Coordinates of C-alpha atoms in Angstrom, one line a residue:
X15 CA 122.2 -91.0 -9.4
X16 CA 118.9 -89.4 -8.4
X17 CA 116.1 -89.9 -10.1
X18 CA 114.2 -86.8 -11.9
X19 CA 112.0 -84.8 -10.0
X20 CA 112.8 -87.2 -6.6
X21 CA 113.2 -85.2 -3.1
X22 CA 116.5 -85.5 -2.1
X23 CA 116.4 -83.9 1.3
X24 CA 114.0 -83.6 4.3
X25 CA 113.0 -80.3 4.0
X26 CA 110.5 -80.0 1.2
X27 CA 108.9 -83.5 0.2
X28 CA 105.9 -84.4 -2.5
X29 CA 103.6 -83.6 0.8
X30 CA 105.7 -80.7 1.4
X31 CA 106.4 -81.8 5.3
X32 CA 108.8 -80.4 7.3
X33 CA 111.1 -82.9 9.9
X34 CA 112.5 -81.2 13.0
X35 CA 115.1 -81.9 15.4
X36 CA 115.9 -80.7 18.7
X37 CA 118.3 -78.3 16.8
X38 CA 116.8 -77.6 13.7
X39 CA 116.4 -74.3 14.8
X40 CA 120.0 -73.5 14.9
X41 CA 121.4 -70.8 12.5
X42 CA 123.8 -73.7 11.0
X43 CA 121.1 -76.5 11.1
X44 CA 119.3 -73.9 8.8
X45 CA 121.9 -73.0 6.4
X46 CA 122.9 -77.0 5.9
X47 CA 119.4 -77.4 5.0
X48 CA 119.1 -74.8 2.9
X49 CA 121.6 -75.7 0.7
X50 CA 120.5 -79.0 0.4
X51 CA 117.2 -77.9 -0.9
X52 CA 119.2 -77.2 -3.8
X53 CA 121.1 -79.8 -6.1
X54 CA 124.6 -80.6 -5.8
X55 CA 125.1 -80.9 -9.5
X56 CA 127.7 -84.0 -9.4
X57 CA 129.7 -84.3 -12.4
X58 CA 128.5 -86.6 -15.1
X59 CA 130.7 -87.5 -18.0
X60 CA 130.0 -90.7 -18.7
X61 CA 129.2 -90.4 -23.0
X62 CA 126.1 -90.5 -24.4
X63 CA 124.0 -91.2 -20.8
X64 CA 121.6 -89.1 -19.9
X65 CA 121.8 -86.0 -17.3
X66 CA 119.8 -85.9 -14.6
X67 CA 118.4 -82.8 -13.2
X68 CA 121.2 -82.7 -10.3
X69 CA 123.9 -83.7 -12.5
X70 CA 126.1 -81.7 -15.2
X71 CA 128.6 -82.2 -17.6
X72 CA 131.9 -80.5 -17.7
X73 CA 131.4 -76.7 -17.5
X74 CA 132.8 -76.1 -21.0
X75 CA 130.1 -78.2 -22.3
X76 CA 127.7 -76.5 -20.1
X77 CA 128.5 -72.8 -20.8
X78 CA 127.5 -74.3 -24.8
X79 CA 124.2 -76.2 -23.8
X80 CA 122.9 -73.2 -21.9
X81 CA 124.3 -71.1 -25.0
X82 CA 122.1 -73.6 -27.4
X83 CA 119.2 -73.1 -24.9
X84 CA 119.8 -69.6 -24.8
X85 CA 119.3 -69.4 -28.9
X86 CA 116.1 -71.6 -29.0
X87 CA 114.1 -69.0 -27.0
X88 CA 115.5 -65.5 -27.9
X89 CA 113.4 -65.3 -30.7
X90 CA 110.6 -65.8 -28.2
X91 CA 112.1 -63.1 -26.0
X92 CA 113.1 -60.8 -28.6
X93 CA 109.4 -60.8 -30.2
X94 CA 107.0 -60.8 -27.5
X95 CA 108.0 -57.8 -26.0
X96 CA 108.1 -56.0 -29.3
X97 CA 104.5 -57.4 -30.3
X98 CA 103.2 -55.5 -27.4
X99 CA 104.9 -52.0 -27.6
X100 CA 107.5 -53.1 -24.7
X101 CA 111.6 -52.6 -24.2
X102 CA 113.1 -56.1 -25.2
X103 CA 115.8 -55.1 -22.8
X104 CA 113.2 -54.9 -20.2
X105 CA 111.6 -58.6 -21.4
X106 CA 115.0 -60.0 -21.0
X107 CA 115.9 -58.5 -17.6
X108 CA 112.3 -59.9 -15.8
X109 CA 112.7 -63.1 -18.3
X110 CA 116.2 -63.8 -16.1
X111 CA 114.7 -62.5 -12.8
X112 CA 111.4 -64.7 -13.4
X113 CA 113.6 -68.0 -13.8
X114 CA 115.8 -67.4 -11.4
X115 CA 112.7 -67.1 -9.1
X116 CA 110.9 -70.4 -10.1
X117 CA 114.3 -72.3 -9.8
X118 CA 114.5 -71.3 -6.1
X119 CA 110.1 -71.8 -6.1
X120 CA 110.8 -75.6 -7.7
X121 CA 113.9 -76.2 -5.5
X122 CA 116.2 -76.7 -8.9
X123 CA 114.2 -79.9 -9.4
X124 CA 111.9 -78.5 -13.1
X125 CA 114.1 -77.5 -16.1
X126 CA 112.5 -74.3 -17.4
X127 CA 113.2 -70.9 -18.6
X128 CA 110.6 -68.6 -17.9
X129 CA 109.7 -65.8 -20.8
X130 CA 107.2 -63.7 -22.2
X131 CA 103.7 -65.0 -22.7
X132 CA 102.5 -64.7 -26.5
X133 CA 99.1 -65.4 -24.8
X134 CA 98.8 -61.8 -23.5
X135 CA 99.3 -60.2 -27.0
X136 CA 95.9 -59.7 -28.5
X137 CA 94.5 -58.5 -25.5
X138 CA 97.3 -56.0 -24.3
X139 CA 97.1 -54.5 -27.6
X140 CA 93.5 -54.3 -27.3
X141 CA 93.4 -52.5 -23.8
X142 CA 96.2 -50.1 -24.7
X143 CA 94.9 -49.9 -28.8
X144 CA 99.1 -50.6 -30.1
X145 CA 100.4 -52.0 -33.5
X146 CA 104.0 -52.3 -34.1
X147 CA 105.7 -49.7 -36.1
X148 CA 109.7 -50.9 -36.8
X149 CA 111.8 -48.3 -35.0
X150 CA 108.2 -46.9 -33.5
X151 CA 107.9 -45.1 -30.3
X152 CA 106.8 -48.2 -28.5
X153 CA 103.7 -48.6 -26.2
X154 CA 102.9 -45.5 -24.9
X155 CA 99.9 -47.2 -22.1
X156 CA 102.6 -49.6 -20.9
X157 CA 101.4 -48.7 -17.0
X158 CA 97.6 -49.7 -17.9
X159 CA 98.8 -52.9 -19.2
X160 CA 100.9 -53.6 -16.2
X161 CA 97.6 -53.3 -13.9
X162 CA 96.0 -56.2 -15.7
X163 CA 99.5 -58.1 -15.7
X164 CA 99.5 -57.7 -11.5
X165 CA 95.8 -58.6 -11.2
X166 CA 96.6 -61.4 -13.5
X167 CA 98.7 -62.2 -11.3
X168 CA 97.3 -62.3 -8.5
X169 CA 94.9 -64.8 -9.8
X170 CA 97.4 -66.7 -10.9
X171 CA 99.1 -66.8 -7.4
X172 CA 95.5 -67.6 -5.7
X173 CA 95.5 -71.2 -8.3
X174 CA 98.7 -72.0 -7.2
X175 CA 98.1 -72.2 -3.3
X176 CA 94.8 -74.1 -4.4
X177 CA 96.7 -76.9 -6.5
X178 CA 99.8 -76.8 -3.8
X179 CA 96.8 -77.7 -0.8
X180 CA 94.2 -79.5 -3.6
X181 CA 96.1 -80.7 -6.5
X182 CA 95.3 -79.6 -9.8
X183 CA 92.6 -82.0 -10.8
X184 CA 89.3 -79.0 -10.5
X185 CA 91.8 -77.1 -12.4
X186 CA 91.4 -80.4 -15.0
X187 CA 88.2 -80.1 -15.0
X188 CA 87.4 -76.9 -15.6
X189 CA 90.0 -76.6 -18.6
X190 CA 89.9 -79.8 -20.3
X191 CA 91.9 -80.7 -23.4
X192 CA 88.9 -79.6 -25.8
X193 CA 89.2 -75.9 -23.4
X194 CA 92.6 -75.4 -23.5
X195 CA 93.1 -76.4 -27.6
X196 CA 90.4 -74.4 -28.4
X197 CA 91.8 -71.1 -26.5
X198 CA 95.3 -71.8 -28.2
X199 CA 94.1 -72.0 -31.5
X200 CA 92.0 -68.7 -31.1
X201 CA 95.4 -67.2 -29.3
X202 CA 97.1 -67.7 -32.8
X203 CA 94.3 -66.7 -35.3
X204 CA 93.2 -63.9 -33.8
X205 CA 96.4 -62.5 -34.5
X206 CA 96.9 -63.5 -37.9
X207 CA 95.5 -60.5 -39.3
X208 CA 98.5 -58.1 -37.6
X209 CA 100.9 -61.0 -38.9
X210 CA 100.4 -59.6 -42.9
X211 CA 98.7 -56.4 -42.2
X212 CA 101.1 -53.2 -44.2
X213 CA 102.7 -55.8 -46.1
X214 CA 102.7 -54.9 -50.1
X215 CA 106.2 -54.2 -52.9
X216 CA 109.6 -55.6 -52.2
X217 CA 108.2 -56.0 -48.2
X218 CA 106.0 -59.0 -49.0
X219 CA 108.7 -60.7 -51.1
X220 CA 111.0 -60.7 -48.0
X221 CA 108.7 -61.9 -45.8
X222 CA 107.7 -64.4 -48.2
X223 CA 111.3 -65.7 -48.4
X224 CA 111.6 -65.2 -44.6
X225 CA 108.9 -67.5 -44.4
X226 CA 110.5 -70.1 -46.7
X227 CA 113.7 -69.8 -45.2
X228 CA 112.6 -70.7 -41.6
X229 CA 110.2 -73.9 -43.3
X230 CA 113.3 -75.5 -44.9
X231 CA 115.4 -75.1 -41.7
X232 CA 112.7 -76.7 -39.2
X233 CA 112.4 -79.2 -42.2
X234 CA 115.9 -79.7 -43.1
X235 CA 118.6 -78.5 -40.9
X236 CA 120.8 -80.2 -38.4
X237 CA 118.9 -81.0 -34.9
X238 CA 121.3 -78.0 -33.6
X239 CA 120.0 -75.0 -35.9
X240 CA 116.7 -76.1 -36.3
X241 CA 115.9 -75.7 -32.5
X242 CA 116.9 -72.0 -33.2
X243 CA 114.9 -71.8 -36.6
X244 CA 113.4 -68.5 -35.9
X245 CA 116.5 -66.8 -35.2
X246 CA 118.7 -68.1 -37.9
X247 CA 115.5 -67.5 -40.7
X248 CA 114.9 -63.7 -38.6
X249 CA 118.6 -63.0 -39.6
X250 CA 118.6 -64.6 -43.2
X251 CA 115.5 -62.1 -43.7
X252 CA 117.2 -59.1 -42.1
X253 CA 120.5 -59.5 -44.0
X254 CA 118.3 -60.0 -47.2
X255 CA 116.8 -56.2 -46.6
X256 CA 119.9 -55.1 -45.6
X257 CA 121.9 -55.4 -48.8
X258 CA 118.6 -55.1 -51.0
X259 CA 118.4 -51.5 -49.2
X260 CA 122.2 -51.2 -50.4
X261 CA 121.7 -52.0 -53.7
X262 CA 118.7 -49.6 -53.9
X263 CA 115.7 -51.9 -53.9
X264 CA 113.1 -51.4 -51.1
X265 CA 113.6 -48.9 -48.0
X266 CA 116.8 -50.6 -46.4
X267 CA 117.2 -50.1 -43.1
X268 CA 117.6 -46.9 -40.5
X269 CA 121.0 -47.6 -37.7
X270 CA 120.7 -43.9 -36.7
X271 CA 118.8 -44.7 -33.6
X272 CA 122.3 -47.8 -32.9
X273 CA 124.6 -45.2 -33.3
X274 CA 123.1 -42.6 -30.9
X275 CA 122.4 -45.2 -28.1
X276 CA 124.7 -46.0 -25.4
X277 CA 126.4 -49.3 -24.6
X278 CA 125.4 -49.8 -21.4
X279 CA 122.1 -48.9 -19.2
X280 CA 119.1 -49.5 -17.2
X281 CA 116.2 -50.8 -19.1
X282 CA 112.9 -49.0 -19.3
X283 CA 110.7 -49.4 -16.3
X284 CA 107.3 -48.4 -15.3
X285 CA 104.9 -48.7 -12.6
X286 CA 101.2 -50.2 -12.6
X287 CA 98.3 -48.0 -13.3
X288 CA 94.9 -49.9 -12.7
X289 CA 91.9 -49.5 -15.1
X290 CA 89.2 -51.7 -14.7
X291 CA 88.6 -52.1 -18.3
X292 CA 92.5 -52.9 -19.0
X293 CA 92.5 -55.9 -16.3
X294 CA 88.9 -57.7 -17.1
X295 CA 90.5 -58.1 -20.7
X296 CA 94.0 -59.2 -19.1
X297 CA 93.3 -60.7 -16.1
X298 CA 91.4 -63.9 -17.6
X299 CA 94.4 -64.9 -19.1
X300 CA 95.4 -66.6 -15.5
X301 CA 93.8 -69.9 -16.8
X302 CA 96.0 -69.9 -19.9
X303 CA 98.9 -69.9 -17.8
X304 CA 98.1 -72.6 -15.8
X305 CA 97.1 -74.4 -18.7
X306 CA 100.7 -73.6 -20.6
X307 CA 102.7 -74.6 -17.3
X308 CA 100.9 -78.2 -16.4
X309 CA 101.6 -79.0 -20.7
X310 CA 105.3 -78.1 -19.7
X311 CA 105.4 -80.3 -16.6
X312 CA 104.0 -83.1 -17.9
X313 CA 105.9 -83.0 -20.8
X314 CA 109.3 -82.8 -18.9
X315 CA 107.9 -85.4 -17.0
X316 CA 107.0 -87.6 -20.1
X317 CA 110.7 -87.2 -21.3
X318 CA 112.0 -88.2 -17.9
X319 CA 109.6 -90.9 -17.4
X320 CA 109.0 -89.1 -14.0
X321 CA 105.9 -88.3 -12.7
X322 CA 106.0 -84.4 -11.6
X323 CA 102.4 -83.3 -10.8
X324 CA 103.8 -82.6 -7.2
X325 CA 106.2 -79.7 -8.6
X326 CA 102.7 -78.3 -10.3
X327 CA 101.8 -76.2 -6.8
X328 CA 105.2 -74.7 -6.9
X329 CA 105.8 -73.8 -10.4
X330 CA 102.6 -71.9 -10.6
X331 CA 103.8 -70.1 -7.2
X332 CA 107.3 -69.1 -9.4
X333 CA 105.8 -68.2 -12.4
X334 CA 102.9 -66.2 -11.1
X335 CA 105.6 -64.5 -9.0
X336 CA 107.8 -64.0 -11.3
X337 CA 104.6 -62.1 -13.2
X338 CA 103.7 -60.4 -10.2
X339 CA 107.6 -58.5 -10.0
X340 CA 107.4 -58.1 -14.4
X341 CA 104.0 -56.6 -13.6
X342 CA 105.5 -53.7 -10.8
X343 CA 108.8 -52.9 -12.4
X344 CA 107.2 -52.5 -16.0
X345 CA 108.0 -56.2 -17.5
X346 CA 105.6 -59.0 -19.3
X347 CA 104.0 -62.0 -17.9
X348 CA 106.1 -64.8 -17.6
X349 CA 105.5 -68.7 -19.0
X350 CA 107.5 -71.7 -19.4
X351 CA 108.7 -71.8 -23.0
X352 CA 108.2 -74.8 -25.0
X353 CA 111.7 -74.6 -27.3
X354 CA 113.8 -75.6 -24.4
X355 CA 111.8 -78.9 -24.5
X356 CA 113.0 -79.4 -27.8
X357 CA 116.5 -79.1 -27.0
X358 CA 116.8 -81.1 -23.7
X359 CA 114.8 -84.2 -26.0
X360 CA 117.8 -83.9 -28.5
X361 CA 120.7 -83.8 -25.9
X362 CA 119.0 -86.0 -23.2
X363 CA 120.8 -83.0 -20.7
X364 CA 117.9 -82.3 -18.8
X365 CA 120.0 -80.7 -15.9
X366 CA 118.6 -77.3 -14.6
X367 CA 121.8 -75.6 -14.5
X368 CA 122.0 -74.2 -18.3
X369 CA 119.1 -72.5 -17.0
X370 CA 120.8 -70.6 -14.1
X371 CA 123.1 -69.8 -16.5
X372 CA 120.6 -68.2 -19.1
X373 CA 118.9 -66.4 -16.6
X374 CA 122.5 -64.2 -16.3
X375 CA 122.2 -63.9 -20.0
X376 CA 119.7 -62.8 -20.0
X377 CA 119.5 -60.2 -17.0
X378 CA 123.0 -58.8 -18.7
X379 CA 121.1 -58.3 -22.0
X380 CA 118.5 -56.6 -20.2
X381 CA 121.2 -53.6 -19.3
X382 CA 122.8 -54.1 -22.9
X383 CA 120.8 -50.8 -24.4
X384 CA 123.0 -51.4 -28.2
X385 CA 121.7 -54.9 -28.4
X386 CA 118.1 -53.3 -27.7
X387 CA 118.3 -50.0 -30.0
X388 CA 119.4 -53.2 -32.9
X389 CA 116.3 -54.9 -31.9
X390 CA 114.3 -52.0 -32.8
X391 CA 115.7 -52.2 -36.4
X392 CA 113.9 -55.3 -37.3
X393 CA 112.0 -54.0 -40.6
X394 CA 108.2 -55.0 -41.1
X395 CA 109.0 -57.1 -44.0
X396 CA 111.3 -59.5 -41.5
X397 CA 108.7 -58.8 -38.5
X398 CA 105.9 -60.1 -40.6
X399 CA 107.9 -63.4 -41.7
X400 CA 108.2 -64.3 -38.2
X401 CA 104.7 -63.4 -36.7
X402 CA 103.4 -65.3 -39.8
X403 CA 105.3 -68.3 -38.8
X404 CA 104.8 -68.0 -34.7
X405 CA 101.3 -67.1 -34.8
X406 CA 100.7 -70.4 -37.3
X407 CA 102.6 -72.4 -35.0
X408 CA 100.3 -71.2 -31.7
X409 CA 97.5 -71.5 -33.4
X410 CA 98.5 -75.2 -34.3
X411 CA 99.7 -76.0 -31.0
X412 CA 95.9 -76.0 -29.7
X413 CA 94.9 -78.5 -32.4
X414 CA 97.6 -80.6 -31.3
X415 CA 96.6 -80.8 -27.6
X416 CA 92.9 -81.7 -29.5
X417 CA 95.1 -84.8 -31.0
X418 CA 97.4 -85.9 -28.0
X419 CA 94.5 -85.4 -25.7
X420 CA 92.6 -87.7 -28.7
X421 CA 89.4 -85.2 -27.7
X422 CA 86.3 -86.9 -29.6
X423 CA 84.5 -84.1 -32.0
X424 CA 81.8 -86.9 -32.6
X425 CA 80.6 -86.0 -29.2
X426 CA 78.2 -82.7 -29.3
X427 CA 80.0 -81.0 -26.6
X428 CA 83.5 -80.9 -28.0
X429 CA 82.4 -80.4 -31.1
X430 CA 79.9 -77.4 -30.2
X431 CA 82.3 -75.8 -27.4
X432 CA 85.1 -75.8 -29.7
X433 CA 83.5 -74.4 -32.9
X434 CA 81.2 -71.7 -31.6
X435 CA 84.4 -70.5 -29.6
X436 CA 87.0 -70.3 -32.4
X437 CA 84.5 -68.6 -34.6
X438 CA 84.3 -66.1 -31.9
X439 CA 87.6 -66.1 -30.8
X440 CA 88.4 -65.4 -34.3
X441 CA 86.0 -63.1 -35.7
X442 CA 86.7 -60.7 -32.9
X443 CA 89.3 -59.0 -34.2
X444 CA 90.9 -55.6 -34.9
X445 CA 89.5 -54.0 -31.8
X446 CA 86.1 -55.8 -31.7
X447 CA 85.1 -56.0 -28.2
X448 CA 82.1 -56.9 -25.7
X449 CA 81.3 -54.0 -23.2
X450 CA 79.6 -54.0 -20.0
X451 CA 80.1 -50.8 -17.9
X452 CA 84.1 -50.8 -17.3
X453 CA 84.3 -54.6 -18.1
X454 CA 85.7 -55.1 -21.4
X455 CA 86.2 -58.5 -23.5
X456 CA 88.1 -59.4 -26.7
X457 CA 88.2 -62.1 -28.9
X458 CA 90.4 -64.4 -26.8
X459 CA 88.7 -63.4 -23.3
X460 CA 85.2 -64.6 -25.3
X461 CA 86.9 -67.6 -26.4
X462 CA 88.8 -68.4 -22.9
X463 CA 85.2 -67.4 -20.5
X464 CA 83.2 -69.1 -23.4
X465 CA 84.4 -72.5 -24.0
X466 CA 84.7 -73.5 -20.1
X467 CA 81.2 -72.6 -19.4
X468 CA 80.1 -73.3 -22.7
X469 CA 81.8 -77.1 -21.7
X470 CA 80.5 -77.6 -18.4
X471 CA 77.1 -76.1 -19.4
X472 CA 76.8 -79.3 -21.8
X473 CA 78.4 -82.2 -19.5
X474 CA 76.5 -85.1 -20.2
X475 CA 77.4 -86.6 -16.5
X476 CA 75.9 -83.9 -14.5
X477 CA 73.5 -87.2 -13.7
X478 CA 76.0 -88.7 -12.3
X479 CA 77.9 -85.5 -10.6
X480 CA 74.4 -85.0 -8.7
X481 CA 74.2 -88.4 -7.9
X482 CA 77.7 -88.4 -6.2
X483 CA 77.0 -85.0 -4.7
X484 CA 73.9 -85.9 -3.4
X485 CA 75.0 -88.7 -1.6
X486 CA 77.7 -87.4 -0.2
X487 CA 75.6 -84.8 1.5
X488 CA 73.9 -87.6 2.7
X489 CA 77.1 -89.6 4.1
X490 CA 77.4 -92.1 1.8
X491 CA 79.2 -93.6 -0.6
X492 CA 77.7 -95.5 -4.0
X493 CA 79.4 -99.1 -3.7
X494 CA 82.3 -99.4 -5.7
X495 CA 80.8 -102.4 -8.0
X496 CA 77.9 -99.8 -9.1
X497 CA 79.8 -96.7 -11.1
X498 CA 76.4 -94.8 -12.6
X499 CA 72.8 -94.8 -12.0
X500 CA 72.9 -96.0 -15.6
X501 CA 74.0 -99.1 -15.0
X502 CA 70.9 -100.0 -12.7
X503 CA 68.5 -102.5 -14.9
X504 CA 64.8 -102.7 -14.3
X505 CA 64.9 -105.6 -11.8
X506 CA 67.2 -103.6 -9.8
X507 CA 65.1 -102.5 -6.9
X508 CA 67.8 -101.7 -4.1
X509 CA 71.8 -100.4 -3.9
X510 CA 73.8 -100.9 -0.7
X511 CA 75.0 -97.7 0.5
X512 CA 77.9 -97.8 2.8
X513 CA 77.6 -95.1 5.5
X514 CA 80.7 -93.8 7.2
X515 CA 81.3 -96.1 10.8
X516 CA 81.1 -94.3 14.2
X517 CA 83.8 -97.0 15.3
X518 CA 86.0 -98.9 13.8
X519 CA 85.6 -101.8 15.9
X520 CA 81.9 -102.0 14.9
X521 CA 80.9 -102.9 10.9
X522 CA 79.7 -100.3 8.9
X523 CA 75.9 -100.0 8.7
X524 CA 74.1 -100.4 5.3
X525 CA 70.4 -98.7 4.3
X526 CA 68.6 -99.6 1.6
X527 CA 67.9 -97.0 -1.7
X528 CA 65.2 -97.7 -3.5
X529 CA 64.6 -96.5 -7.2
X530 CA 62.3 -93.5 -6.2
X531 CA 65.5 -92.4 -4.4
X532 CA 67.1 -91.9 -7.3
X533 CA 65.0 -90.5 -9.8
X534 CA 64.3 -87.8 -7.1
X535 CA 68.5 -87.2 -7.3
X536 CA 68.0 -87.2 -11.2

């Protein structure tokens, strides 16, 4: 069995080299190889082992997993687009095309659905000034959001052929755990206000028991229905308005727009229009991407007890691709979504074919126009439950990385970069914005831009950064027994300095530093 996340073929390895042969240029030589890119998916069905990612089980127990892992993240899919004025037919349809595009990016070897990024909801609907009416008209700037999405892009495409020829370590340093918690948390707060905003009468009651409903099923349900929580507690609280309309309590709800829509039909699309003040509020968002997809890597590696930071290059190239296309045909950033996680660490399947298989789910749902004009149904009170719970949950999630990453808040920096920022972050909400000229920043963008500079601007190693920098301009290397200037007690009057050798048959020179030296590098 091959181990997760191992090449299996010569064609693309962890250096991403490329072995030749006298024929390797033959039309058949490069089919053969192209399908061994791919995995083979050998059947598996020994009980209770676990599933490789180029293994499967029988396909009638796989058509069910990729159903299960189809449920966990349509609530994802279904809200995100409506959050920000978009066609959820039009989410699903670039959701599908997206991860079909980072399976053939990661060569089938990273488990992953792509969807809609929650992360771009505060700042689309402050660029194109939407809230969320049930059975509303939708966005109606949907092409000035798309310019930001493709710039966005863009960005995000330029990280990923950085990290594929660098590796993502700058990328580390620039958004360290304290960064990257503190932007999540803002991401979920700054929402929170659209979450219980219109909600009063019979309304609040149901979202209140929408609310309740999804607790005690992430509490107390069976592994199966609580990985698809949020869409068994969005129908409890849909049915509840249903027959409370019927029996003449509250608004119920309006199926004239169900019965007038056809089965079957394209989805929305749109083209970009580019506004420079739509993409500086969108376009910053590239870091949060990155951010969301190196969490998802690492933790399918952390399952698999594989290391995967060499897949990090190419699932930034599929998901910033698959963002790219969402942004030209009038879909939504993509990301890796975190519920799928959750269900591959309960079955121990962690083969990437249920995701092939919810990619055509999902594309088919994109052209299902009844299934959309349903969506659209959704009454506030039931829209509310569920923002109150997702937007809690995001918000969260950045305090958890704070924990995992066990980020010290005794130190001045974390403590300073991560409160100013989420006060910020926070407080700029309902349309408060910074304005310079056409540039244009919310309260996440303030929160994103702030916190890394705000970080970097209060290292407390930029002694030692210099004094690496500086002696690397010089051609030398600090010896490996001496790791800071700090370490240097007041008898120390000298540090050996290895200089690069000219030849290798002749032994590297040393010069002496003196202590002058270095208190001109400080």
């Amino acid at each position: 069995m091959t181990a997760i996340g191992e090449e299996t073929d010569d064609i693309v390895g962890q250096n991403n080299t490329v072995a030749f042969d006298d024929g390797a240029s033959s039309p058949k030589n490069i089919f053969k190889k192209t399908i061994n890119y791919f995995p083979r998916y050998k059947l598996n069905d020994t009980k209770g082992s676990v599933i490789s990612t180029d293994e499967r089980l029988d396909w009638p127990q796989m058509i069910m997993l990729s159903l299960q892992h189809f449920f966990s993240l349509a609530g994802g899919t279904i809200l995100g687009p409506l959050l920000m004025g978009f066609s959820t037919n039009t989410g699903f349809l670039f959701s599908g095309i997206g991860t079909l595009l980072f399976y053939l990016c990661t060569g089938g070897r990273l488990p992953s659905f792509l969807g809609p990024s929650f992360a771009f909801i505060g700042v689309v609907n402050a660029a194109t000034g939407f809230k969320y009416i049930p059975g509303g008209a939708g966005n109606q700037n949907i092409p000035v959001a798309l310019g930001g999405f493709f710039v966005c892009g863009l960005i995000y495409l330029a990280i990923s052929i950085i990290v594929m020829f660098a590796g993502a370590g700058w990328l580390e340093v620039l958004t360290p755990p304290v960064v990257t918690g503190t932007v999540i948390f803002c991401i979920g707060l700054n929402l929170s206000g659209s979450a219980i905003a219109g909600l009063g009468g019979v309304d609040a009651y149901i979202a209140f028991a929408t609310v309740i409903a999804i607790c005690l099923l992430i509490c107390y349900a069976p592994p199966t229905i609580k990985r698809i929580a949020i869409l068994v507690g969005g129908l409890f609280g849909y049915f509840l308005h249903f027959f409370l309309g019927l029996g003449g309590i509250g608004p119920g709800i309006d199926f004239s727009n169900v019965e007038k829509s056809v089965w079957f039909d394209a989805p929305p699309l749109a083209t970009p229009v580019f506004e420079g003040a739509a993409i500086s509020l969108i376009a910053p968002i590239a870091i949060i991407l990155a951010a969301e997809n190196i969490g998802h890597v690492r933790a399918v590696g952390s399952m698999t007890n594989q290391k995967l930071d060499h897949l990090l290059g190419r699932a930034f190239f599929g998901d910033s691709l698959a963002t790219i296309i969402a942004s030209v045909g009038g879909g939504m950033p993509t990301t890796t979504y975190a519920e799928n996680i959750g269900v591959m660490s309960v079955t121990r399947v962690y083969s990437t074919l249920p995701f092939i298989v919810c990619s055509f789910f999902a594309i088919f749902l994109g052209f299902f126009s009844k299934f959309g004009a349903v969506i659209q149904t959704i009454p506030t009170s039931v829209f509310s439950g569920l923002s109150i719970i997702l937007f809690g949950m995001v918000g969260l999630t950045g305090a958890r990385t704070w924990i995992e990453a066990q980020v010290d808040f005794k130190k001045p920096r974390n403590l300073l970069t991560a409160g100013i920022c989420i006060t910020l972050g926070c407080g700029m909400n309902n349309g408060t914005m910074i304005s310079w000229g056409v540039v244009k920043i919310d309260g996440i963008g303030v929160s994103t831009l702030g916190s890394i500079l705000l970080y970097q601007l209060l290292r407390d190693d930029w002694k030692d950064i210099f004094t690496s920098l500086y002696c690397k301009l010089r051609g030398r290397k600090i010896s490996p027994d001496i790791e800071t200037t700090d370490q240097l007690s007041e008898s120390d009057t000298t540090i050996t300095i290895i200089g690069m050798p000219t030849d290798d048959s002749v032994p590297p020179p040393t010069t002496p530093i003196t202590k002058e030296d270095l208190q001109s590098i400080e």
